[in-house]
Amino acid sequence: MRVPLSGLPAKVTIYEVGPRDGLQNEKAVVPVDVKSAFVTRLADAGLRTIETTSFVHPEWVPQLADAEDLLDVLPRSPDLRYPVLVPNEKGLDRALANGVTEIAIFGSATETFARRNLNRTVDESIAMFAPVVERARAEGVWVRAYVSMVCGDPWEGDVPVERVVSVASRMMDLGCSQLSLGDTIGVGTPGHVTALIEALDAAGIGPDRLAVHFHDTYGQALANTLAALRAGVTVVDASAGGLGGCPFAGSATGNLPTEDLVWMLNGLGVDTGVDLDKLVATSRWMASHLGRPSPSRVVQALSPASETE
Amino acid sequence: MRVPLSGLPAKVTIYEVGPRDGLQNEKAVVPVDVKSAFVTRLADAGLRTIETTSFVHPEWVPQLADAEDLLDVLPRSPDLRYPVLVPNEKGLDRALANGVTEIAIFGSATETFARRNLNRTVDESIAMFAPVVERARAEGVWVRAYVSMVCGDPWEGDVPVERVVSVASRMMDLGCSQLSLGDTIGVGTPGHVTALIEALDAAGIGPDRLAVHFHDTYGQALANTLAALRAGVTVVDASAGGLGGCPFAGSATGNLPTEDLVWMLNGLGVDTGVDLDKLVATSRWMASHLGRPSPSRVVQALSPASETE
């Protein structure tokens, strides 16, 4: 039953991260034809923004070493956006050589994660991003900035809101068009999310330039999304079937499943353009390829109990 | 990090349903000493309202055939409430003979579920409840009314809000003190939940007399809870470890896990009186007894990856 809730947007853009963020931690390399079929099916289900891969060094993330091959074979359409993660200038070179028109850079709100993930301080990472964004913009490429660990960090604990605002502001000042707030370890709750969005707004980064990126590690992803929508955000990152998350913790701690998000938005009468049945079928197909069930509640609920496909 | 959100209550009462609603569908009978230890540990974790069992006919729910034995051995304390489900006058006789001071009756918003679960029409079920509530009140017993299938029904589909208001009003008019709104199949979304609470308020059943009872079948339970709290509800049903749900669908479609609720409320600075670590330890212990992992995200996240206990 569709029953609107006051204060929510009429339309939400889902930024699908399954092919990149979802698959990147998979140990067994997924063949490029399976990845291509995955993206094609996601697009056929109505998703219009799909982060497809990353131009990270192949040794760091072997799963995404086929970035060029994948982009070569993906279906193209004027209304389909395929942003690609770009860690540095070498990645940008590869992206530009392959005709990529939208990129994402990936920063950290905390020093510890910047050091561990980027092998740099936060200052050094922003210095690394500066020429990437400048050159991308000079080429007419749209740039998204991820800021990770916006609520908590496994090593540092709680992350102060001011810290996130500071890092986010510096990344946006480089010339990025969109900021994705990543609660990478899923510890945040709705008040914290609301406070972050309000603090960013006060610092000049309004909710029209924000996206939210939640992990369901503690079951909070959808409640946090609801809070973000009420605070004016209209772009929500999600991963088909809930793919992704920490590989050492099984299938339970991945990204917000796109299906669970679409179920809520459908019920709220918020337009996403997504065909839920096609999406669920796609996630069941991918779960079958990966050899384990999807952690998405909606995928589980809409699959036969004897699921084997 | 504790960050409040405007419009939420300062304190929420968790109505713990694990021992009754959570265990009732378990095929293998849990020994009474395990049930007693479960309730004792829940109370030690700070839960103050625990629905412990049901005086349903033992042939219908063999798992709860030990109701008298369990009540005999439970720890007692002036601040501990142990409501017990009572399906009819025979159940009430048993409850009164065992000194029960709080009962719950279980109705349905839909004809199909009333017929399947109670073997009666909605009218007939309310006629059956009338003397139960009347006699209970005459004995000074507090009565809660469950209304199930408040958002959707597996056979009838969407359930109109007016239908729920009508059945709820008739049950409350019998003299019940609290109404628990059960989205038994978990299909509801936050706008629907808000509309239900507002419609009940308009019909004279204010949020101070309501509880909400969500299942996480489609991943909506916590987002729906957030909406209910914003609409003024301060009593939330939850099941330790997410016990319960449809046995044919594995462990994935149970009640809202108490731990996931407590994580959100802790983050929001809403007082519950619950010690999360003790609660998680209790759910891990019960999962070990039942031989399968808890579906609670928080229990999974806070358990070692090599969980075997």
Coordinates of C-alpha atoms in Angstrom, one line a residue:
Chain A
M1 CA 0.0 0.0 0.0
R2 CA 1.4 3.4 -0.9
V3 CA 1.0 5.9 1.9
P4 CA 3.2 9.1 1.7
L5 CA 4.9 10.6 4.7
S6 CA 5.1 14.4 5.0
G7 CA 8.5 15.9 4.5
L8 CA 9.9 13.4 2.0
P9 CA 11.0 14.1 -1.5
A10 CA 8.7 13.0 -4.4
K11 CA 11.6 11.3 -6.2
V12 CA 14.8 9.6 -5.1
T13 CA 17.9 8.9 -7.2
I14 CA 19.4 5.5 -6.3
Y15 CA 23.1 5.4 -6.9
E16 CA 23.8 1.7 -7.4
V17 CA 27.1 0.6 -6.1
G18 CA 26.8 -3.2 -6.4
P19 CA 29.2 -3.8 -9.3
R20 CA 32.0 -1.8 -7.7
D21 CA 31.6 -1.5 -3.9
G22 CA 29.6 -4.7 -3.8
L23 CA 31.9 -6.9 -5.8
Q24 CA 35.3 -5.4 -4.8
N25 CA 35.7 -7.6 -1.7
E26 CA 34.8 -10.8 -3.4
K27 CA 37.8 -13.1 -3.4
A28 CA 36.9 -15.2 -6.4
V29 CA 37.2 -13.0 -9.5
V30 CA 33.8 -12.6 -11.2
P31 CA 34.2 -13.0 -15.0
V32 CA 33.8 -9.8 -17.0
D33 CA 30.8 -11.3 -18.9
V34 CA 29.0 -11.9 -15.6
K35 CA 29.8 -8.3 -14.5
S36 CA 28.5 -7.0 -17.8
A37 CA 25.3 -9.0 -17.5
F38 CA 24.9 -7.8 -13.9
V39 CA 25.2 -4.1 -15.0
T40 CA 22.9 -4.7 -18.0
R41 CA 20.2 -6.3 -15.8
L42 CA 20.5 -3.5 -13.2
A43 CA 20.0 -1.0 -16.0
D44 CA 17.1 -3.0 -17.3
A45 CA 15.5 -3.0 -13.8
G46 CA 15.5 0.8 -14.1
L47 CA 18.6 1.9 -12.3
R48 CA 20.1 4.9 -14.1
T49 CA 23.3 5.6 -12.1
I50 CA 25.5 2.6 -11.6
E51 CA 29.0 2.7 -10.3
T52 CA 30.5 0.0 -12.4
T53 CA 34.2 -0.4 -11.5
S54 CA 37.4 1.3 -10.2
F55 CA 40.6 2.3 -11.9
V56 CA 42.5 1.3 -8.7
H57 CA 45.8 -0.5 -9.2
P58 CA 45.0 -4.1 -10.2
E59 CA 47.3 -5.4 -7.5
W60 CA 45.3 -3.7 -4.8
V61 CA 41.9 -4.9 -6.0
P62 CA 42.3 -7.8 -8.4
Q63 CA 38.5 -8.2 -8.7
L64 CA 38.4 -4.9 -10.6
A65 CA 41.5 -5.4 -12.7
D66 CA 39.2 -5.8 -15.7
A67 CA 37.8 -2.2 -15.6
E68 CA 38.7 -1.4 -19.2
D69 CA 37.3 -4.7 -20.5
L70 CA 34.1 -4.2 -18.6
L71 CA 33.6 -0.6 -19.8
D72 CA 34.2 -1.8 -23.4
V73 CA 31.2 -4.1 -23.4
L74 CA 28.6 -2.3 -21.3
P75 CA 25.4 -1.1 -23.0
R76 CA 25.3 2.6 -23.5
S77 CA 22.4 4.9 -23.4
P78 CA 22.1 8.7 -23.0
D79 CA 20.2 8.3 -19.7
L80 CA 22.6 5.7 -18.2
R81 CA 25.4 7.0 -16.0
Y82 CA 28.3 4.8 -15.2
P83 CA 30.6 6.6 -12.7
V84 CA 33.9 4.9 -12.0
L85 CA 36.0 5.2 -8.9
V86 CA 39.4 6.8 -9.5
P87 CA 42.0 6.8 -6.7
N88 CA 44.6 9.0 -8.2
E89 CA 46.0 10.6 -11.3
K90 CA 47.0 7.3 -12.8
G91 CA 43.5 6.1 -12.4
L92 CA 42.2 9.3 -14.0
D93 CA 44.5 8.7 -17.0
R94 CA 42.9 5.3 -17.4
A95 CA 39.4 6.7 -17.0
L96 CA 39.9 9.5 -19.5
A97 CA 41.5 7.1 -22.0
N98 CA 38.4 5.0 -21.8
G99 CA 35.9 7.8 -22.3
V100 CA 34.6 7.9 -18.7
T101 CA 32.5 11.0 -18.1
E102 CA 31.8 10.6 -14.4
I103 CA 34.3 9.7 -11.6
A104 CA 34.3 9.3 -7.9
I105 CA 37.2 9.9 -5.5
F106 CA 37.3 8.2 -2.1
G107 CA 38.5 10.1 1.0
S108 CA 38.4 9.4 4.7
A109 CA 37.2 11.6 7.6
T110 CA 39.7 9.9 9.9
E111 CA 43.5 9.8 9.9
T112 CA 43.7 6.1 10.7
F113 CA 41.5 5.0 7.8
A114 CA 43.3 7.5 5.4
R115 CA 46.6 5.9 6.5
R116 CA 45.3 2.4 6.2
N117 CA 43.2 2.7 3.0
L118 CA 45.2 5.4 1.1
N119 CA 48.6 5.2 2.8
R120 CA 48.5 8.9 3.4
T121 CA 47.4 11.5 5.9
V122 CA 44.1 13.3 5.3
D123 CA 46.1 16.3 4.2
E124 CA 48.2 14.2 1.8
S125 CA 45.1 12.5 0.4
I126 CA 43.4 15.8 -0.4
A127 CA 46.6 17.0 -2.0
M128 CA 46.5 13.8 -4.1
F129 CA 42.9 14.5 -5.1
A130 CA 43.4 18.1 -6.1
P131 CA 44.9 17.5 -9.5
V132 CA 42.5 14.6 -10.2
V133 CA 39.5 16.8 -9.7
E134 CA 41.1 19.8 -11.5
R135 CA 42.0 17.8 -14.6
A136 CA 38.7 15.9 -14.6
R137 CA 36.7 19.1 -14.5
A138 CA 38.9 20.6 -17.2
E139 CA 37.8 17.6 -19.3
G140 CA 34.2 18.1 -18.5
V141 CA 34.0 15.1 -16.2
W142 CA 31.5 15.1 -13.3
V143 CA 33.1 14.3 -9.9
R144 CA 31.7 12.7 -6.8
A145 CA 33.5 12.8 -3.5
Y146 CA 33.1 10.0 -1.0
V147 CA 33.9 10.7 2.6
S148 CA 34.1 7.5 4.6
M149 CA 33.9 6.8 8.3
V150 CA 31.6 9.7 8.8
C151 CA 30.0 8.3 12.0
G152 CA 32.6 6.1 13.5
D153 CA 35.9 4.5 12.8
P154 CA 37.0 1.0 14.0
W155 CA 40.3 2.4 15.4
E156 CA 39.3 5.9 16.5
G157 CA 35.7 5.3 17.7
D158 CA 33.2 8.2 17.4
V159 CA 34.0 10.7 14.7
P160 CA 33.1 14.3 15.6
V161 CA 30.7 16.0 13.2
E162 CA 33.1 18.9 12.8
R163 CA 35.8 16.6 11.6
V164 CA 33.5 15.3 8.8
V165 CA 32.5 18.9 7.9
S166 CA 36.1 19.9 7.7
V167 CA 37.2 17.1 5.4
A168 CA 34.0 17.3 3.3
S169 CA 34.4 21.0 2.8
R170 CA 38.0 20.6 1.6
M171 CA 37.0 17.9 -0.8
M172 CA 34.0 19.9 -2.2
D173 CA 36.2 23.0 -2.5
L174 CA 38.4 21.1 -4.9
G175 CA 35.4 21.3 -7.3
C176 CA 33.4 18.1 -6.7
S177 CA 29.7 18.1 -7.6
Q178 CA 28.4 15.6 -5.1
L179 CA 29.4 14.4 -1.6
S180 CA 28.5 10.9 -0.5
L181 CA 28.5 10.5 3.3
G182 CA 29.7 7.0 4.1
D183 CA 28.9 5.4 7.4
T184 CA 31.4 2.7 6.4
I185 CA 31.1 0.6 9.6
G186 CA 27.4 1.1 10.0
V187 CA 27.4 2.4 13.6
G188 CA 25.4 5.6 13.0
T189 CA 21.8 6.3 14.1
P190 CA 19.2 8.7 12.8
G191 CA 20.0 11.6 15.0
H192 CA 23.6 11.5 14.2
V193 CA 22.8 11.4 10.5
T194 CA 20.5 14.3 10.7
A195 CA 23.1 16.3 12.7
L196 CA 25.7 15.6 10.0
I197 CA 23.4 16.8 7.2
E198 CA 22.5 19.9 9.1
A199 CA 26.1 20.8 10.0
L200 CA 27.1 20.4 6.3
D201 CA 24.2 22.6 5.3
A202 CA 25.4 25.2 7.7
A203 CA 28.8 25.0 6.2
G204 CA 27.5 25.6 2.7
I205 CA 27.1 22.0 1.5
G206 CA 23.3 21.7 1.1
P207 CA 21.4 18.4 1.0
D208 CA 20.9 18.9 -2.8
R209 CA 24.6 18.2 -3.2
L210 CA 24.6 15.2 -0.8
A211 CA 24.2 11.5 -1.1
V212 CA 24.1 9.0 1.8
H213 CA 25.9 5.7 1.9
F214 CA 24.9 3.3 4.7
H215 CA 26.0 -0.1 5.7
D216 CA 23.6 -2.4 7.5
T217 CA 26.1 -3.8 9.9
Y218 CA 24.0 -2.9 12.9
G219 CA 20.6 -2.9 11.1
Q220 CA 20.4 0.9 11.0
A221 CA 20.8 1.6 7.3
L222 CA 17.1 2.0 6.3
A223 CA 16.2 4.0 9.4
N224 CA 19.2 6.3 8.8
T225 CA 18.1 6.6 5.2
L226 CA 14.6 7.7 6.3
A227 CA 16.2 10.3 8.5
A228 CA 18.4 11.6 5.6
L229 CA 15.4 11.9 3.3
R230 CA 13.6 13.9 5.9
A231 CA 16.7 16.2 6.1
G232 CA 16.4 16.8 2.4
V233 CA 18.8 14.3 0.8
T234 CA 17.5 12.8 -2.5
V235 CA 20.4 10.6 -3.6
V236 CA 20.8 7.3 -1.8
D237 CA 23.6 4.8 -2.4
A238 CA 22.6 1.1 -2.3
S239 CA 23.9 -2.2 -3.4
A240 CA 21.7 -4.7 -5.3
G241 CA 21.1 -7.7 -3.0
G242 CA 23.1 -6.1 -0.2
L243 CA 26.4 -7.1 -1.9
G244 CA 29.5 -5.9 -0.2
G245 CA 30.8 -5.3 3.3
C246 CA 33.6 -6.9 5.2
P247 CA 34.4 -10.3 3.8
F248 CA 35.5 -11.6 7.2
A249 CA 32.0 -11.2 8.6
G250 CA 30.1 -13.3 6.1
S251 CA 27.2 -11.9 4.0
A252 CA 25.5 -10.1 6.9
T253 CA 27.3 -6.8 7.0
G254 CA 27.0 -5.4 3.5
N255 CA 25.7 -2.2 2.0
L256 CA 22.1 -1.2 2.3
P257 CA 20.3 -3.6 -0.1
T258 CA 18.8 -1.7 -3.0
E259 CA 15.7 -3.9 -2.8
D260 CA 15.0 -3.0 0.9
L261 CA 15.3 0.6 0.0
V262 CA 13.0 0.3 -3.0
W263 CA 10.4 -1.5 -0.9
M264 CA 10.4 1.4 1.5
L265 CA 10.3 4.1 -1.2
N266 CA 7.6 2.2 -3.1
G267 CA 5.5 2.1 0.1
L268 CA 6.1 5.8 0.7
G269 CA 5.0 6.6 -2.9
V270 CA 8.5 8.0 -3.6
D271 CA 9.4 7.5 -7.3
T272 CA 12.7 5.6 -8.0
G273 CA 12.0 4.3 -11.5
V274 CA 13.1 0.8 -10.4
D275 CA 11.2 -2.4 -11.2
L276 CA 11.5 -4.3 -7.9
D277 CA 10.8 -7.8 -9.4
K278 CA 13.5 -7.4 -12.1
L279 CA 15.9 -6.2 -9.4
V280 CA 15.2 -9.1 -7.1
A281 CA 15.6 -11.5 -10.0
T282 CA 18.9 -10.0 -10.8
S283 CA 20.1 -10.3 -7.2
R284 CA 19.0 -13.9 -7.0
W285 CA 20.9 -14.6 -10.2
M286 CA 24.1 -12.9 -8.8
A287 CA 23.7 -14.7 -5.4
S288 CA 23.6 -17.9 -7.3
H289 CA 26.8 -17.0 -9.1
L290 CA 28.5 -16.1 -5.9
G291 CA 27.2 -19.2 -4.2
R292 CA 25.6 -17.7 -1.1
P293 CA 22.2 -16.2 -0.4
S294 CA 21.6 -12.4 -0.6
P295 CA 21.4 -10.7 2.8
S296 CA 18.6 -8.5 1.6
R297 CA 15.4 -9.2 3.5
V298 CA 13.3 -8.4 0.5
V299 CA 15.3 -10.7 -1.8
Q300 CA 14.9 -13.5 0.9
A301 CA 11.2 -12.8 1.3
L302 CA 10.4 -12.8 -2.4
S303 CA 12.5 -15.9 -3.1
P304 CA 11.2 -19.5 -2.8
A305 CA 12.2 -21.1 0.5
S306 CA 13.9 -23.8 -1.5
E307 CA 15.9 -21.3 -3.5
T308 CA 18.6 -23.0 -5.4
E309 CA 18.9 -20.9 -8.5
Chain B
M1 CA 27.8 8.5 19.6
R2 CA 24.6 9.7 21.2
V3 CA 22.8 12.3 19.1
P4 CA 19.2 13.0 19.8
L5 CA 16.6 13.6 17.1
S6 CA 13.9 16.1 17.7
G7 CA 10.3 14.8 18.2
L8 CA 11.3 11.5 19.8
P9 CA 10.4 10.5 23.4
A10 CA 13.0 10.6 26.1
K11 CA 12.2 7.0 27.2
V12 CA 10.9 3.9 25.4
T13 CA 9.5 0.8 27.1
I14 CA 10.6 -2.3 25.3
Y15 CA 7.9 -5.0 25.4
E16 CA 10.0 -8.1 25.0
V17 CA 8.2 -10.9 23.2
G18 CA 11.1 -13.4 22.6
P19 CA 10.0 -16.1 25.2
R20 CA 6.5 -16.2 23.8
D21 CA 6.3 -14.9 20.2
G22 CA 9.9 -15.8 19.5
L23 CA 9.8 -19.4 20.7
Q24 CA 6.3 -20.4 19.9
N25 CA 7.1 -21.5 16.4
E26 CA 10.2 -23.5 17.3
K27 CA 9.5 -27.1 16.5
A28 CA 11.9 -28.7 19.0
V29 CA 10.5 -28.0 22.5
V30 CA 12.8 -25.9 24.6
P31 CA 13.1 -27.3 28.1
V32 CA 11.5 -25.2 30.9
D33 CA 14.8 -24.6 32.6
V34 CA 16.2 -23.1 29.4
K35 CA 13.2 -20.9 29.1
S36 CA 13.5 -19.8 32.7
A37 CA 17.1 -19.0 32.3
F38 CA 16.2 -17.0 29.1
V39 CA 13.7 -14.9 30.9
T40 CA 16.0 -14.5 33.9
R41 CA 18.9 -13.3 31.7
L42 CA 16.5 -10.9 29.8
A43 CA 15.4 -9.4 33.1
D44 CA 19.1 -9.2 34.2
A45 CA 19.8 -7.3 31.0
G46 CA 17.3 -4.7 32.1
L47 CA 14.1 -5.7 30.3
R48 CA 11.2 -5.0 32.6
T49 CA 8.2 -6.2 30.5
I50 CA 8.6 -9.7 29.2
E51 CA 5.8 -11.7 27.6
T52 CA 6.7 -15.1 28.9
T53 CA 4.3 -17.6 27.6
S54 CA 0.7 -18.4 26.5
F55 CA -2.2 -20.2 28.0
V56 CA -3.2 -21.5 24.6
H57 CA -4.4 -25.1 24.4
P58 CA -1.2 -27.3 24.6
E59 CA -2.2 -29.2 21.4
W60 CA -2.2 -26.0 19.4
V61 CA 1.2 -24.8 20.6
P62 CA 3.1 -27.7 22.2
Q63 CA 6.1 -25.4 22.7
L64 CA 4.2 -23.4 25.3
A65 CA 2.5 -26.4 27.0
D66 CA 4.7 -25.8 30.0
A67 CA 3.2 -22.4 30.8
E68 CA 2.4 -23.2 34.5
D69 CA 5.8 -24.8 35.1
L70 CA 7.6 -21.8 33.7
L71 CA 5.6 -19.3 35.7
D72 CA 6.3 -21.3 38.8
V73 CA 10.1 -20.9 38.5
L74 CA 10.5 -17.4 37.2
P75 CA 12.2 -14.9 39.4
R76 CA 9.8 -12.3 40.8
S77 CA 10.4 -8.6 41.5
P78 CA 8.0 -5.7 41.9
D79 CA 9.3 -4.0 38.8
L80 CA 9.2 -7.0 36.6
R81 CA 6.1 -7.5 34.4
Y82 CA 5.3 -10.9 32.9
P83 CA 2.2 -10.6 30.7
V84 CA 0.9 -13.9 29.4
L85 CA -1.1 -14.5 26.2
V86 CA -4.6 -15.7 26.8
P87 CA -6.7 -16.9 23.9
N88 CA -10.0 -17.4 25.6
E89 CA -11.8 -18.0 28.9
K90 CA -10.2 -21.3 29.5
G91 CA -6.8 -19.6 29.1
L92 CA -7.9 -16.9 31.5
D93 CA -8.9 -19.6 34.1
R94 CA -5.4 -21.0 33.9
A95 CA -3.9 -17.5 34.1
L96 CA -5.9 -16.5 37.1
A97 CA -5.2 -19.9 38.8
N98 CA -1.5 -19.1 38.4
G99 CA -1.6 -15.6 39.8
V100 CA -1.0 -13.8 36.5
T101 CA -1.7 -10.1 36.8
E102 CA -1.2 -9.0 33.1
I103 CA -2.6 -10.7 30.1
A104 CA -2.7 -10.1 26.3
I105 CA -5.4 -11.1 23.9
F106 CA -4.7 -11.6 20.2
G107 CA -7.1 -10.4 17.5
S108 CA -7.0 -10.0 13.8
A109 CA -7.8 -7.0 11.6
T110 CA -8.7 -9.4 8.7
E111 CA -11.4 -12.0 8.4
T112 CA -9.1 -14.5 6.7
F113 CA -6.5 -14.5 9.4
A114 CA -9.2 -14.5 12.1
R115 CA -10.7 -17.6 10.5
R116 CA -7.3 -19.3 10.1
N117 CA -5.8 -18.3 13.5
L118 CA -8.8 -18.2 15.7
N119 CA -11.3 -20.3 13.7
R120 CA -13.8 -17.5 14.0
T121 CA -15.0 -14.4 12.2
V122 CA -13.8 -11.1 13.5
D123 CA -17.2 -10.5 15.2
E124 CA -17.1 -14.0 16.8
S125 CA -13.5 -13.4 18.0
I126 CA -14.5 -10.1 19.7
A127 CA -17.5 -11.8 21.3
M128 CA -15.1 -14.5 22.6
F129 CA -12.7 -11.8 24.0
A130 CA -15.5 -9.8 25.7
P131 CA -15.9 -12.0 28.8
V132 CA -12.1 -12.6 29.0
V133 CA -11.5 -8.9 29.3
E134 CA -14.5 -8.3 31.6
R135 CA -13.5 -11.0 34.0
A136 CA -9.8 -10.1 33.9
R137 CA -10.6 -6.5 34.7
A138 CA -12.9 -7.6 37.6
E139 CA -9.9 -9.4 39.0
G140 CA -7.7 -6.3 38.6
V141 CA -5.7 -7.8 35.7
W142 CA -4.1 -5.5 33.1
V143 CA -5.1 -6.4 29.5
R144 CA -3.2 -5.7 26.3
A145 CA -5.0 -6.2 22.9
Y146 CA -2.9 -7.3 19.9
V147 CA -4.4 -6.5 16.5
S148 CA -2.5 -8.5 13.8
M149 CA -2.3 -8.0 10.1
V150 CA -2.6 -4.2 10.4
C151 CA -0.7 -3.4 7.2
G152 CA -1.3 -6.4 4.9
D153 CA -2.5 -9.9 5.0
P154 CA -1.1 -12.8 3.0
W155 CA -4.5 -13.7 1.6
E156 CA -6.3 -10.3 1.5
G157 CA -3.4 -8.1 0.5
D158 CA -3.5 -4.4 1.6
V159 CA -5.5 -3.9 4.8
P160 CA -7.4 -0.6 4.8
V161 CA -6.6 1.8 7.7
E162 CA -10.4 2.1 8.5
R163 CA -10.6 -1.7 9.0
V164 CA -7.8 -1.6 11.6
V165 CA -9.4 1.3 13.4
S166 CA -12.7 -0.4 13.5
V167 CA -11.4 -3.7 14.9
A168 CA -9.0 -1.9 17.3
S169 CA -11.7 0.4 18.6
R170 CA -14.0 -2.6 19.3
M171 CA -11.2 -4.4 21.2
M172 CA -10.3 -1.3 23.2
D173 CA -13.9 -0.7 24.0
L174 CA -14.0 -4.1 25.8
G175 CA -11.7 -2.4 28.4
C176 CA -8.2 -3.2 27.2
S177 CA -5.4 -0.8 28.4
Q178 CA -3.0 -1.1 25.6
L179 CA -3.2 -1.8 21.9
S180 CA -0.3 -3.4 20.0
L181 CA -0.4 -2.9 16.3
G182 CA 1.1 -5.9 14.6
D183 CA 2.4 -5.8 11.1
T184 CA 2.5 -9.5 11.1
I185 CA 3.9 -10.1 7.7
G186 CA 6.2 -7.1 7.7
V187 CA 5.0 -5.3 4.6
G188 CA 4.3 -1.9 6.1
T189 CA 6.3 1.2 5.5
P190 CA 6.8 4.4 7.5
G191 CA 4.0 6.4 5.9
H192 CA 1.5 3.6 6.4
V193 CA 2.5 3.3 10.0
T194 CA 2.2 7.0 10.7
A195 CA -1.3 7.1 9.0
L196 CA -2.4 4.2 11.2
I197 CA -1.3 5.9 14.4
E198 CA -2.9 9.2 13.3
A199 CA -6.2 7.5 12.4
L200 CA -6.3 5.7 15.7
D201 CA -5.7 8.9 17.5
A202 CA -8.5 10.6 15.6
A203 CA -10.7 7.7 16.7
G204 CA -9.8 8.3 20.4
I205 CA -7.0 5.8 20.8
G206 CA -4.0 8.0 21.4
P207 CA -0.4 7.0 21.0
D208 CA 0.0 6.8 24.8
R209 CA -2.2 3.7 24.6
L210 CA -0.4 2.1 21.6
A211 CA 2.5 -0.2 21.1
V212 CA 4.0 -1.2 17.8
H213 CA 4.9 -4.8 16.8
F214 CA 7.0 -5.1 13.6
H215 CA 8.4 -8.0 11.7
D216 CA 11.6 -7.5 9.7
T217 CA 10.5 -9.7 6.8
Y218 CA 11.1 -6.9 4.3
G219 CA 13.7 -5.1 6.3
Q220 CA 11.3 -2.3 7.3
A221 CA 11.0 -2.9 11.1
L222 CA 13.4 -0.3 12.4
A223 CA 12.4 2.4 9.9
N224 CA 8.8 1.8 10.9
T225 CA 9.7 2.0 14.5
L226 CA 11.3 5.4 14.0
A227 CA 8.2 6.6 12.3
A228 CA 6.0 5.3 15.2
L229 CA 8.2 7.0 17.8
R230 CA 7.9 10.3 15.9
A231 CA 4.1 9.8 15.9
G232 CA 4.2 9.6 19.7
V233 CA 4.3 5.9 20.5
T234 CA 6.6 5.0 23.4
V235 CA 6.1 1.2 23.7
V236 CA 7.9 -1.0 21.2
D237 CA 7.6 -4.8 20.9
A238 CA 10.8 -6.6 20.1
S239 CA 12.3 -10.1 20.3
A240 CA 15.7 -10.8 21.7
G241 CA 18.0 -11.9 18.9
G242 CA 15.1 -11.5 16.4
L243 CA 13.6 -14.9 17.5
G244 CA 10.4 -15.8 15.8
G245 CA 8.7 -15.4 12.5
C246 CA 7.6 -18.0 10.0
P247 CA 9.4 -21.3 10.5
F248 CA 9.2 -22.1 6.8
A249 CA 11.3 -19.1 5.9
G250 CA 14.3 -19.9 8.0
S251 CA 15.7 -17.4 10.6
A252 CA 15.5 -14.4 8.4
T253 CA 11.9 -13.2 8.8
G254 CA 11.5 -12.8 12.5
N255 CA 10.4 -10.1 14.8
L256 CA 12.3 -6.8 15.1
P257 CA 15.5 -7.9 17.1
T258 CA 15.6 -6.2 20.5
E259 CA 19.3 -5.6 20.0
D260 CA 18.9 -3.6 16.7
L261 CA 16.2 -1.5 18.4
V262 CA 18.4 -0.8 21.5
W263 CA 21.3 0.1 19.2
M264 CA 19.2 2.8 17.5
L265 CA 17.7 4.0 20.8
N266 CA 21.1 4.2 22.5
G267 CA 22.4 6.2 19.5
L268 CA 19.4 8.5 19.8
G269 CA 19.9 9.0 23.5
V270 CA 16.5 7.4 24.2
D271 CA 16.5 5.6 27.6
T272 CA 15.5 1.9 27.6
G273 CA 17.2 0.7 30.7
V274 CA 18.7 -2.2 28.7
D275 CA 22.3 -3.4 29.0
L276 CA 23.1 -4.2 25.3
D277 CA 26.1 -6.4 26.0
K278 CA 24.2 -8.6 28.4
L279 CA 21.3 -8.8 25.9
V280 CA 23.6 -9.8 23.1
A281 CA 25.3 -12.4 25.3
T282 CA 21.8 -13.8 26.1
S283 CA 20.8 -14.0 22.4
R284 CA 24.1 -15.7 21.5
W285 CA 23.5 -18.2 24.3
M286 CA 19.9 -18.9 23.0
A287 CA 21.1 -19.1 19.4
S288 CA 23.5 -21.7 20.5
H289 CA 20.7 -23.6 22.2
L290 CA 18.5 -23.4 19.1
G291 CA 21.5 -24.4 16.9
R292 CA 21.4 -21.5 14.4
P293 CA 22.7 -18.0 14.3
S294 CA 20.6 -15.0 15.4
P295 CA 19.2 -12.9 12.5
S296 CA 19.9 -9.8 14.5
R297 CA 22.5 -7.6 12.7
V298 CA 23.8 -6.3 16.1
V299 CA 24.2 -9.8 17.5
Q300 CA 26.1 -10.8 14.4
A301 CA 28.2 -7.7 14.4
L302 CA 29.1 -8.1 18.1
S303 CA 29.9 -11.8 17.9
P304 CA 33.2 -13.3 16.9
A305 CA 33.2 -14.4 13.2
S306 CA 34.1 -17.9 14.4
E307 CA 31.0 -18.0 16.7
T308 CA 30.3 -21.5 17.8
E309 CA 29.0 -20.9 21.3

